[in-house]
């Protein structure tokens, strides 16, 4: 029984840590017209934050994942002035605090009567990263689509694990580009 309770609690905790991508877009835009893209001049992960995981290696992984996803949709990378849309991306890292409290009760014991409650609280600090991908209409220079996903940053990963995680995150963000449901 205790093992089932522990497993259920662990699954609930893990499911609470997963993040669903968030999207927003301009409903008046005809996204089918976008056939080419270029990188926005200010597309850079490192520009806004100071975190050891955000570096040139991660920058290459993000660009590669975005290029692969857009290419799979038939959108071609071209020079900036020839592009239908510009793609910008950025990241943020935020420290969060998690607190867990465990309450235990006890009852009758030898030479001792009564009820008691013992509380044990643990806290843990962790980092949450958010990757944001913006699509800008090149002709109007207006933001037309934004997707974002946040998740816990993990340390001690191999380069292959980091690449797989970035590929998965970018694919989840771009899952709704172009928007599949128009309001």
Short mmCIF file of N, CA and C in Angstrom, two decimals:
data_model
loop_
_atom_site.label_atom_id
_atom_site.label_comp_id
_atom_site.label_asym_id
_atom_site.label_seq_id
_atom_site.Cartn_x
_atom_site.Cartn_y
_atom_site.Cartn_z
N UNK A 1 0.82 -1.19 0.00
CA UNK A 1 0.00 0.00 0.00
C UNK A 1 0.87 1.26 0.00
N UNK A 2 1.90 1.28 0.85
CA UNK A 2 2.78 2.44 0.94
C UNK A 2 3.53 2.61 -0.37
N UNK A 3 3.94 1.49 -0.98
CA UNK A 3 4.65 1.57 -2.25
C UNK A 3 3.76 2.18 -3.34
N UNK A 4 2.47 1.78 -3.39
CA UNK A 4 1.54 2.35 -4.36
C UNK A 4 1.35 3.84 -4.12
N UNK A 5 1.24 4.22 -2.85
CA UNK A 5 1.06 5.62 -2.51
C UNK A 5 2.28 6.43 -2.93
N UNK A 6 3.46 5.88 -2.69
CA UNK A 6 4.70 6.56 -3.09
C UNK A 6 4.77 6.71 -4.60
N UNK A 7 4.45 5.65 -5.34
CA UNK A 7 4.50 5.71 -6.80
C UNK A 7 3.49 6.71 -7.35
N UNK A 8 2.29 6.73 -6.79
CA UNK A 8 1.28 7.68 -7.22
C UNK A 8 1.73 9.11 -6.96
N UNK A 9 2.30 9.34 -5.78
CA UNK A 9 2.80 10.67 -5.45
C UNK A 9 3.92 11.09 -6.40
N UNK A 10 4.81 10.16 -6.71
CA UNK A 10 5.92 10.47 -7.61
C UNK A 10 5.40 10.81 -9.01
N UNK A 11 4.41 10.06 -9.50
CA UNK A 11 3.84 10.35 -10.82
C UNK A 11 3.15 11.71 -10.86
N UNK A 12 2.43 12.03 -9.79
CA UNK A 12 1.78 13.34 -9.73
C UNK A 12 2.81 14.46 -9.72
N UNK A 13 3.89 14.26 -8.98
CA UNK A 13 4.94 15.28 -8.92
C UNK A 13 5.58 15.46 -10.29
N UNK A 14 5.87 14.36 -10.98
CA UNK A 14 6.47 14.45 -12.32
C UNK A 14 5.53 15.11 -13.31
N UNK A 15 4.25 14.78 -13.24
CA UNK A 15 3.31 15.38 -14.17
C UNK A 15 3.13 16.87 -13.89
N UNK A 16 3.30 17.29 -12.65
CA UNK A 16 3.20 18.71 -12.32
C UNK A 16 4.39 19.47 -12.89
N UNK A 17 5.52 18.79 -13.13
CA UNK A 17 6.72 19.45 -13.64
C UNK A 17 6.70 19.61 -15.15
N UNK A 18 5.82 18.90 -15.85
CA UNK A 18 5.79 19.01 -17.29
C UNK A 18 5.10 20.30 -17.69
N UNK A 19 5.51 20.83 -18.79
CA UNK A 19 4.97 22.10 -19.25
C UNK A 19 4.41 21.93 -20.65
N UNK A 20 3.28 22.54 -20.87
CA UNK A 20 2.66 22.52 -22.19
C UNK A 20 3.04 23.82 -22.88
N UNK A 21 3.41 23.77 -24.15
CA UNK A 21 3.76 25.00 -24.85
C UNK A 21 2.60 25.99 -24.86
N UNK A 22 2.95 27.25 -24.93
CA UNK A 22 1.97 28.32 -24.98
C UNK A 22 2.16 29.05 -26.31
N UNK A 23 1.05 29.34 -27.01
CA UNK A 23 1.13 30.01 -28.30
C UNK A 23 0.23 31.23 -28.32
N UNK A 24 0.62 32.20 -29.13
CA UNK A 24 -0.22 33.35 -29.40
C UNK A 24 0.09 33.80 -30.82
N UNK A 25 -0.91 34.30 -31.52
CA UNK A 25 -0.68 34.70 -32.90
C UNK A 25 -1.72 35.72 -33.34
N UNK A 26 -1.41 36.39 -34.43
CA UNK A 26 -2.30 37.37 -35.04
C UNK A 26 -3.29 36.62 -35.93
N UNK A 27 -4.56 36.69 -35.59
CA UNK A 27 -5.59 35.94 -36.32
C UNK A 27 -5.80 36.45 -37.74
N UNK A 28 -5.37 37.67 -38.02
CA UNK A 28 -5.60 38.24 -39.35
C UNK A 28 -4.53 37.83 -40.37
N UNK A 29 -3.49 37.16 -39.93
CA UNK A 29 -2.37 36.81 -40.81
C UNK A 29 -2.66 35.50 -41.55
N UNK A 30 -2.32 35.48 -42.83
CA UNK A 30 -2.44 34.28 -43.64
C UNK A 30 -1.08 33.56 -43.61
N UNK A 31 -0.93 32.62 -42.70
CA UNK A 31 0.36 31.96 -42.48
C UNK A 31 0.79 31.08 -43.65
N UNK A 32 -0.13 30.68 -44.49
CA UNK A 32 0.22 29.86 -45.66
C UNK A 32 1.10 30.63 -46.64
N UNK A 33 1.13 31.95 -46.55
CA UNK A 33 1.95 32.76 -47.45
C UNK A 33 3.43 32.72 -47.07
N UNK A 34 3.77 32.23 -45.90
CA UNK A 34 5.16 32.19 -45.46
C UNK A 34 5.85 30.94 -46.01
N UNK A 35 6.76 31.17 -46.94
CA UNK A 35 7.50 30.06 -47.57
C UNK A 35 9.00 30.12 -47.27
N UNK A 36 9.49 31.29 -46.83
CA UNK A 36 10.92 31.44 -46.55
C UNK A 36 11.11 32.15 -45.22
N UNK A 37 12.26 31.90 -44.59
CA UNK A 37 12.57 32.57 -43.33
C UNK A 37 14.05 32.91 -43.27
N UNK A 38 14.34 33.86 -42.41
CA UNK A 38 15.72 34.24 -42.09
C UNK A 38 15.78 34.51 -40.59
N UNK A 39 16.97 34.54 -40.06
CA UNK A 39 17.13 34.83 -38.64
C UNK A 39 16.99 36.32 -38.40
N UNK A 40 16.26 36.70 -37.39
CA UNK A 40 16.15 38.10 -37.00
C UNK A 40 17.53 38.58 -36.57
N UNK A 41 17.85 39.84 -36.81
CA UNK A 41 19.18 40.34 -36.46
C UNK A 41 19.54 40.18 -34.98
N UNK A 42 18.54 40.22 -34.11
CA UNK A 42 18.82 40.11 -32.67
C UNK A 42 18.55 38.72 -32.11
N UNK A 43 18.46 37.70 -32.97
CA UNK A 43 18.24 36.33 -32.50
C UNK A 43 19.49 35.84 -31.77
N UNK A 44 19.36 35.66 -30.47
CA UNK A 44 20.52 35.30 -29.65
C UNK A 44 20.04 34.82 -28.29
N UNK A 45 20.48 33.66 -27.88
CA UNK A 45 20.12 33.16 -26.55
C UNK A 45 20.88 33.89 -25.45
N UNK A 46 22.12 34.23 -25.71
CA UNK A 46 23.00 34.72 -24.65
C UNK A 46 22.81 36.20 -24.32
N UNK A 47 22.07 36.92 -25.13
CA UNK A 47 21.98 38.35 -24.96
C UNK A 47 21.31 38.82 -23.68
N UNK A 48 20.39 38.03 -23.14
CA UNK A 48 19.60 38.55 -22.04
C UNK A 48 19.83 37.85 -20.70
N UNK A 49 20.54 36.75 -20.68
CA UNK A 49 20.70 36.03 -19.41
C UNK A 49 22.12 35.59 -19.20
N UNK A 50 22.42 35.26 -17.96
CA UNK A 50 23.75 34.80 -17.60
C UNK A 50 23.59 33.45 -16.89
N UNK A 51 23.56 32.38 -17.64
CA UNK A 51 23.43 31.04 -17.10
C UNK A 51 24.43 30.15 -17.83
N UNK A 52 25.10 29.30 -17.08
CA UNK A 52 26.17 28.51 -17.68
C UNK A 52 25.67 27.56 -18.77
N UNK A 53 24.39 27.20 -18.76
CA UNK A 53 23.88 26.30 -19.79
C UNK A 53 23.56 27.02 -21.10
N UNK A 54 23.46 28.34 -21.04
CA UNK A 54 23.18 29.11 -22.25
C UNK A 54 24.52 29.57 -22.81
N UNK A 55 24.95 28.93 -23.89
CA UNK A 55 26.27 29.19 -24.46
C UNK A 55 26.21 28.97 -25.98
N UNK A 56 27.35 29.09 -26.64
CA UNK A 56 27.39 28.93 -28.09
C UNK A 56 26.93 27.54 -28.55
N UNK A 57 27.21 26.52 -27.75
CA UNK A 57 26.77 25.17 -28.11
C UNK A 57 25.25 25.07 -28.11
N UNK A 58 24.63 25.64 -27.08
CA UNK A 58 23.17 25.61 -27.01
C UNK A 58 22.56 26.46 -28.13
N UNK A 59 23.23 27.56 -28.44
CA UNK A 59 22.78 28.43 -29.54
C UNK A 59 22.70 27.64 -30.85
N UNK A 60 23.74 26.87 -31.14
CA UNK A 60 23.76 26.06 -32.37
C UNK A 60 22.65 25.02 -32.36
N UNK A 61 22.41 24.42 -31.21
CA UNK A 61 21.36 23.39 -31.10
C UNK A 61 19.98 23.99 -31.37
N UNK A 62 19.73 25.16 -30.80
CA UNK A 62 18.43 25.80 -30.99
C UNK A 62 18.23 26.18 -32.45
N UNK A 63 19.22 26.80 -33.06
CA UNK A 63 19.11 27.19 -34.48
C UNK A 63 18.89 25.97 -35.37
N UNK A 64 19.65 24.91 -35.11
CA UNK A 64 19.52 23.70 -35.91
C UNK A 64 18.12 23.10 -35.77
N UNK A 65 17.60 23.04 -34.54
CA UNK A 65 16.28 22.45 -34.31
C UNK A 65 15.19 23.28 -34.98
N UNK A 66 15.29 24.60 -34.88
CA UNK A 66 14.29 25.46 -35.54
C UNK A 66 14.36 25.27 -37.06
N UNK A 67 15.58 25.30 -37.62
CA UNK A 67 15.74 25.12 -39.07
C UNK A 67 15.16 23.80 -39.54
N UNK A 68 15.45 22.73 -38.81
CA UNK A 68 14.95 21.40 -39.19
C UNK A 68 13.43 21.35 -39.16
N UNK A 69 12.83 21.93 -38.12
CA UNK A 69 11.37 21.91 -38.00
C UNK A 69 10.70 22.73 -39.10
N UNK A 70 11.24 23.91 -39.39
CA UNK A 70 10.65 24.73 -40.44
C UNK A 70 10.89 24.12 -41.82
N UNK A 71 12.06 23.55 -42.04
CA UNK A 71 12.35 22.89 -43.32
C UNK A 71 11.40 21.71 -43.55
N UNK A 72 11.10 20.98 -42.49
CA UNK A 72 10.16 19.86 -42.60
C UNK A 72 8.77 20.33 -43.03
N UNK A 73 8.47 21.60 -42.79
CA UNK A 73 7.18 22.17 -43.20
C UNK A 73 7.26 22.83 -44.57
N UNK A 74 8.43 22.75 -45.20
CA UNK A 74 8.61 23.34 -46.52
C UNK A 74 8.97 24.81 -46.49
N UNK A 75 9.41 25.31 -45.34
CA UNK A 75 9.81 26.71 -45.22
C UNK A 75 11.34 26.75 -45.30
N UNK A 76 11.87 27.52 -46.26
CA UNK A 76 13.29 27.51 -46.59
C UNK A 76 14.03 28.67 -45.95
N UNK A 77 15.25 28.40 -45.48
CA UNK A 77 16.12 29.43 -44.94
C UNK A 77 16.77 30.19 -46.10
N UNK A 78 16.62 31.53 -46.09
CA UNK A 78 17.19 32.39 -47.14
C UNK A 78 17.85 33.60 -46.47
N UNK A 79 18.44 34.47 -47.29
CA UNK A 79 19.02 35.71 -46.78
C UNK A 79 17.91 36.61 -46.23
N UNK A 80 18.24 37.46 -45.28
CA UNK A 80 17.27 38.28 -44.58
C UNK A 80 16.36 39.12 -45.43
N UNK A 81 16.88 39.77 -46.46
CA UNK A 81 16.06 40.66 -47.27
C UNK A 81 15.11 39.91 -48.21
N UNK A 82 15.34 38.61 -48.41
CA UNK A 82 14.51 37.81 -49.30
C UNK A 82 13.47 36.97 -48.55
N UNK A 83 13.49 37.03 -47.23
CA UNK A 83 12.63 36.17 -46.41
C UNK A 83 11.22 36.74 -46.25
N UNK A 84 10.25 35.84 -46.21
CA UNK A 84 8.87 36.23 -45.91
C UNK A 84 8.71 36.54 -44.43
N UNK A 85 9.46 35.79 -43.61
CA UNK A 85 9.36 35.97 -42.16
C UNK A 85 10.74 35.90 -41.52
N UNK A 86 10.87 36.55 -40.38
CA UNK A 86 12.09 36.49 -39.59
C UNK A 86 11.79 35.68 -38.35
N UNK A 87 12.76 34.88 -37.93
CA UNK A 87 12.60 34.07 -36.73
C UNK A 87 13.56 34.59 -35.68
N UNK A 88 13.00 34.87 -34.52
CA UNK A 88 13.78 35.31 -33.37
C UNK A 88 13.55 34.29 -32.26
N UNK A 89 14.51 34.15 -31.39
CA UNK A 89 14.36 33.25 -30.25
C UNK A 89 15.14 33.84 -29.09
N UNK A 90 14.68 33.56 -27.91
CA UNK A 90 15.38 33.99 -26.70
C UNK A 90 15.01 33.05 -25.57
N UNK A 91 15.78 33.14 -24.51
CA UNK A 91 15.56 32.27 -23.37
C UNK A 91 15.65 33.07 -22.09
N UNK A 92 15.02 32.55 -21.07
CA UNK A 92 15.16 33.13 -19.74
C UNK A 92 15.35 31.99 -18.74
N UNK A 93 16.04 32.28 -17.68
CA UNK A 93 16.26 31.31 -16.60
C UNK A 93 15.84 31.97 -15.30
N UNK A 94 15.04 31.24 -14.54
CA UNK A 94 14.51 31.76 -13.29
C UNK A 94 14.68 30.70 -12.20
N UNK A 95 15.13 31.11 -11.04
CA UNK A 95 15.24 30.19 -9.91
C UNK A 95 13.90 30.12 -9.20
N UNK A 96 13.50 28.91 -8.86
CA UNK A 96 12.24 28.69 -8.14
C UNK A 96 12.54 27.86 -6.90
N UNK A 97 11.62 27.92 -5.97
CA UNK A 97 11.76 27.20 -4.71
C UNK A 97 10.60 26.23 -4.57
N UNK A 98 10.92 24.99 -4.23
CA UNK A 98 9.91 23.96 -4.04
C UNK A 98 9.94 23.54 -2.58
N UNK A 99 8.78 23.49 -1.95
CA UNK A 99 8.69 23.06 -0.56
C UNK A 99 7.77 21.84 -0.48
N UNK A 100 8.20 20.83 0.24
CA UNK A 100 7.42 19.63 0.47
C UNK A 100 7.28 19.41 1.96
N UNK A 101 6.06 19.18 2.40
CA UNK A 101 5.80 18.95 3.82
C UNK A 101 5.22 17.56 3.98
N UNK A 102 5.77 16.82 4.94
CA UNK A 102 5.29 15.49 5.26
C UNK A 102 4.77 15.50 6.69
N UNK A 103 3.50 15.18 6.86
CA UNK A 103 2.90 15.09 8.19
C UNK A 103 2.74 13.63 8.55
N UNK A 104 3.17 13.26 9.73
CA UNK A 104 2.98 11.90 10.21
C UNK A 104 2.28 11.96 11.56
N UNK A 105 1.45 10.98 11.82
CA UNK A 105 0.77 10.92 13.11
C UNK A 105 1.14 9.61 13.78
N UNK A 106 1.03 9.62 15.07
CA UNK A 106 1.25 8.38 15.81
C UNK A 106 0.21 8.28 16.90
N UNK A 107 0.00 7.07 17.34
CA UNK A 107 -1.08 6.81 18.32
C UNK A 107 -0.56 6.17 19.59
N UNK A 108 -1.28 5.16 20.07
CA UNK A 108 -1.02 4.53 21.35
C UNK A 108 0.31 3.80 21.33
N UNK A 109 1.10 3.98 22.38
CA UNK A 109 2.37 3.28 22.54
C UNK A 109 2.45 2.77 23.98
N UNK A 110 3.38 1.93 24.26
CA UNK A 110 3.57 1.37 25.59
C UNK A 110 3.85 2.48 26.60
N UNK A 111 3.09 2.56 27.63
CA UNK A 111 3.20 3.57 28.68
C UNK A 111 3.02 5.00 28.16
N UNK A 112 2.37 5.16 27.04
CA UNK A 112 2.14 6.49 26.51
C UNK A 112 0.82 6.49 25.76
N UNK A 113 -0.03 7.43 26.10
CA UNK A 113 -1.32 7.53 25.45
C UNK A 113 -1.45 8.88 24.77
N UNK A 114 -2.09 8.92 23.65
CA UNK A 114 -2.36 10.19 23.00
C UNK A 114 -2.00 10.16 21.53
N UNK A 115 -2.26 11.26 20.91
CA UNK A 115 -1.98 11.41 19.49
C UNK A 115 -0.92 12.48 19.32
N UNK A 116 -0.14 12.32 18.31
CA UNK A 116 0.87 13.33 18.03
C UNK A 116 0.99 13.54 16.53
N UNK A 117 1.47 14.67 16.17
CA UNK A 117 1.70 14.99 14.77
C UNK A 117 3.12 15.50 14.63
N UNK A 118 3.80 14.95 13.68
CA UNK A 118 5.16 15.41 13.40
C UNK A 118 5.18 15.94 11.96
N UNK A 119 5.75 17.09 11.79
CA UNK A 119 5.82 17.72 10.48
C UNK A 119 7.28 17.87 10.08
N UNK A 120 7.55 17.49 8.83
CA UNK A 120 8.91 17.63 8.30
C UNK A 120 8.80 18.34 6.94
N UNK A 121 9.45 19.49 6.81
CA UNK A 121 9.41 20.26 5.57
C UNK A 121 10.80 20.35 4.98
N UNK A 122 10.88 20.07 3.68
CA UNK A 122 12.14 20.22 2.96
C UNK A 122 11.93 21.23 1.84
N UNK A 123 12.96 21.97 1.52
CA UNK A 123 12.90 22.91 0.40
C UNK A 123 14.05 22.63 -0.55
N UNK A 124 13.81 22.97 -1.79
CA UNK A 124 14.84 22.77 -2.81
C UNK A 124 14.72 23.88 -3.84
N UNK A 125 15.85 24.44 -4.21
CA UNK A 125 15.88 25.47 -5.23
C UNK A 125 16.26 24.81 -6.56
N UNK A 126 15.59 25.23 -7.61
CA UNK A 126 15.89 24.70 -8.93
C UNK A 126 15.70 25.79 -9.98
N UNK A 127 16.27 25.59 -11.14
CA UNK A 127 16.18 26.56 -12.22
C UNK A 127 15.16 26.10 -13.26
N UNK A 128 14.37 27.05 -13.72
CA UNK A 128 13.41 26.81 -14.78
C UNK A 128 13.80 27.69 -15.96
N UNK A 129 13.92 27.05 -17.11
CA UNK A 129 14.25 27.79 -18.32
C UNK A 129 13.03 27.90 -19.21
N UNK A 130 12.93 29.01 -19.91
CA UNK A 130 11.85 29.23 -20.87
C UNK A 130 12.47 29.57 -22.21
N UNK A 131 12.09 28.83 -23.23
CA UNK A 131 12.53 29.11 -24.60
C UNK A 131 11.35 29.74 -25.34
N UNK A 132 11.60 30.87 -25.98
CA UNK A 132 10.57 31.61 -26.71
C UNK A 132 11.01 31.71 -28.17
N UNK A 133 10.09 31.40 -29.06
CA UNK A 133 10.34 31.53 -30.51
C UNK A 133 9.32 32.51 -31.06
N UNK A 134 9.81 33.54 -31.74
CA UNK A 134 8.96 34.56 -32.35
C UNK A 134 9.05 34.48 -33.86
N UNK A 135 7.93 34.73 -34.53
CA UNK A 135 7.89 34.85 -35.98
C UNK A 135 7.44 36.27 -36.29
N UNK A 136 8.24 36.96 -37.08
CA UNK A 136 8.00 38.35 -37.42
C UNK A 136 7.77 38.44 -38.93
N UNK A 137 6.72 39.11 -39.31
CA UNK A 137 6.48 39.34 -40.74
C UNK A 137 7.55 40.30 -41.24
N UNK A 138 8.32 39.89 -42.23
CA UNK A 138 9.45 40.69 -42.69
C UNK A 138 9.01 41.99 -43.36
N UNK A 139 7.90 41.98 -44.06
CA UNK A 139 7.44 43.18 -44.76
C UNK A 139 6.98 44.26 -43.77
N UNK A 140 6.20 43.86 -42.77
CA UNK A 140 5.65 44.83 -41.82
C UNK A 140 6.49 45.00 -40.56
N UNK A 141 7.43 44.06 -40.35
CA UNK A 141 8.26 44.04 -39.13
C UNK A 141 7.42 43.91 -37.87
N UNK A 142 6.27 43.23 -37.97
CA UNK A 142 5.37 43.02 -36.84
C UNK A 142 5.42 41.56 -36.38
N UNK A 143 5.37 41.37 -35.07
CA UNK A 143 5.28 40.03 -34.51
C UNK A 143 3.94 39.43 -34.90
N UNK A 144 3.95 38.21 -35.49
CA UNK A 144 2.71 37.57 -35.92
C UNK A 144 2.44 36.25 -35.20
N UNK A 145 3.48 35.68 -34.58
CA UNK A 145 3.31 34.39 -33.89
C UNK A 145 4.37 34.29 -32.79
N UNK A 146 3.98 33.76 -31.65
CA UNK A 146 4.94 33.51 -30.56
C UNK A 146 4.59 32.18 -29.91
N UNK A 147 5.63 31.38 -29.68
CA UNK A 147 5.47 30.13 -28.95
C UNK A 147 6.52 30.06 -27.85
N UNK A 148 6.15 29.47 -26.73
CA UNK A 148 7.07 29.37 -25.60
C UNK A 148 6.82 28.09 -24.83
N UNK A 149 7.88 27.60 -24.21
CA UNK A 149 7.76 26.42 -23.34
C UNK A 149 8.78 26.57 -22.23
N UNK A 150 8.35 26.21 -21.04
CA UNK A 150 9.26 26.25 -19.90
C UNK A 150 9.44 24.85 -19.35
N UNK A 151 10.56 24.66 -18.68
CA UNK A 151 10.84 23.37 -18.07
C UNK A 151 12.06 23.48 -17.16
N UNK A 152 12.18 22.51 -16.30
CA UNK A 152 13.33 22.48 -15.39
C UNK A 152 14.61 22.26 -16.15
N UNK A 153 15.62 23.02 -15.79
CA UNK A 153 16.94 22.82 -16.39
C UNK A 153 17.64 21.70 -15.65
N UNK A 154 18.19 20.80 -16.41
CA UNK A 154 18.90 19.66 -15.81
C UNK A 154 20.40 19.85 -15.99
N UNK A 155 21.13 19.44 -15.00
CA UNK A 155 22.58 19.49 -15.08
C UNK A 155 23.11 18.09 -15.33
N UNK A 156 24.38 18.00 -15.61
CA UNK A 156 25.07 16.72 -15.80
C UNK A 156 24.45 15.89 -16.90
N UNK A 157 24.16 16.53 -18.03
CA UNK A 157 23.66 15.82 -19.20
C UNK A 157 24.78 15.71 -20.22
N UNK A 158 24.72 14.68 -21.02
CA UNK A 158 25.67 14.54 -22.13
C UNK A 158 25.25 15.49 -23.24
N UNK A 159 26.16 15.80 -24.16
CA UNK A 159 25.77 16.63 -25.31
C UNK A 159 24.60 16.02 -26.10
N UNK A 160 24.57 14.72 -26.21
CA UNK A 160 23.47 14.05 -26.92
C UNK A 160 22.14 14.26 -26.20
N UNK A 161 22.16 14.18 -24.88
CA UNK A 161 20.94 14.40 -24.11
C UNK A 161 20.47 15.85 -24.24
N UNK A 162 21.40 16.78 -24.20
CA UNK A 162 21.03 18.19 -24.35
C UNK A 162 20.43 18.45 -25.73
N UNK A 163 21.04 17.88 -26.77
CA UNK A 163 20.52 18.05 -28.12
C UNK A 163 19.13 17.45 -28.27
N UNK A 164 18.94 16.26 -27.72
CA UNK A 164 17.63 15.61 -27.79
C UNK A 164 16.57 16.45 -27.07
N UNK A 165 16.92 17.01 -25.94
CA UNK A 165 15.99 17.83 -25.17
C UNK A 165 15.62 19.10 -25.94
N UNK A 166 16.60 19.75 -26.55
CA UNK A 166 16.33 20.96 -27.35
C UNK A 166 15.46 20.60 -28.56
N UNK A 167 15.79 19.51 -29.26
CA UNK A 167 14.99 19.10 -30.42
C UNK A 167 13.54 18.86 -30.02
N UNK A 168 13.33 18.21 -28.90
CA UNK A 168 11.98 17.92 -28.41
C UNK A 168 11.25 19.21 -28.05
N UNK A 169 11.92 20.10 -27.34
CA UNK A 169 11.30 21.36 -26.92
C UNK A 169 10.92 22.22 -28.11
N UNK A 170 11.82 22.38 -29.06
CA UNK A 170 11.54 23.19 -30.25
C UNK A 170 10.40 22.56 -31.05
N UNK A 171 10.39 21.25 -31.20
CA UNK A 171 9.31 20.58 -31.94
C UNK A 171 7.96 20.82 -31.25
N UNK A 172 7.95 20.78 -29.92
CA UNK A 172 6.70 21.03 -29.19
C UNK A 172 6.25 22.48 -29.35
N UNK A 173 7.18 23.41 -29.32
CA UNK A 173 6.81 24.82 -29.50
C UNK A 173 6.26 25.04 -30.90
N UNK A 174 6.95 24.52 -31.92
CA UNK A 174 6.55 24.75 -33.31
C UNK A 174 5.42 23.81 -33.77
N UNK A 175 4.92 23.01 -32.86
CA UNK A 175 3.82 22.11 -33.18
C UNK A 175 2.60 22.88 -33.69
N UNK A 176 2.42 24.10 -33.23
CA UNK A 176 1.28 24.90 -33.65
C UNK A 176 1.72 26.07 -34.54
N UNK A 177 2.76 25.85 -35.34
CA UNK A 177 3.13 26.83 -36.35
C UNK A 177 3.18 26.13 -37.69
N UNK A 178 2.49 26.63 -38.68
CA UNK A 178 1.49 27.67 -38.58
C UNK A 178 0.30 27.21 -37.74
N UNK A 179 -0.43 28.17 -37.18
CA UNK A 179 -1.54 27.80 -36.28
C UNK A 179 -2.51 26.85 -36.95
N UNK A 180 -2.85 25.80 -36.26
CA UNK A 180 -3.75 24.78 -36.80
C UNK A 180 -5.21 25.13 -36.54
N UNK A 181 -5.44 25.87 -35.46
CA UNK A 181 -6.80 26.26 -35.15
C UNK A 181 -6.89 27.77 -35.14
N UNK A 182 -7.72 28.28 -35.98
CA UNK A 182 -7.94 29.72 -36.02
C UNK A 182 -9.27 29.99 -35.32
N UNK A 183 -9.28 30.97 -34.47
CA UNK A 183 -10.48 31.30 -33.70
C UNK A 183 -11.52 31.97 -34.56
#
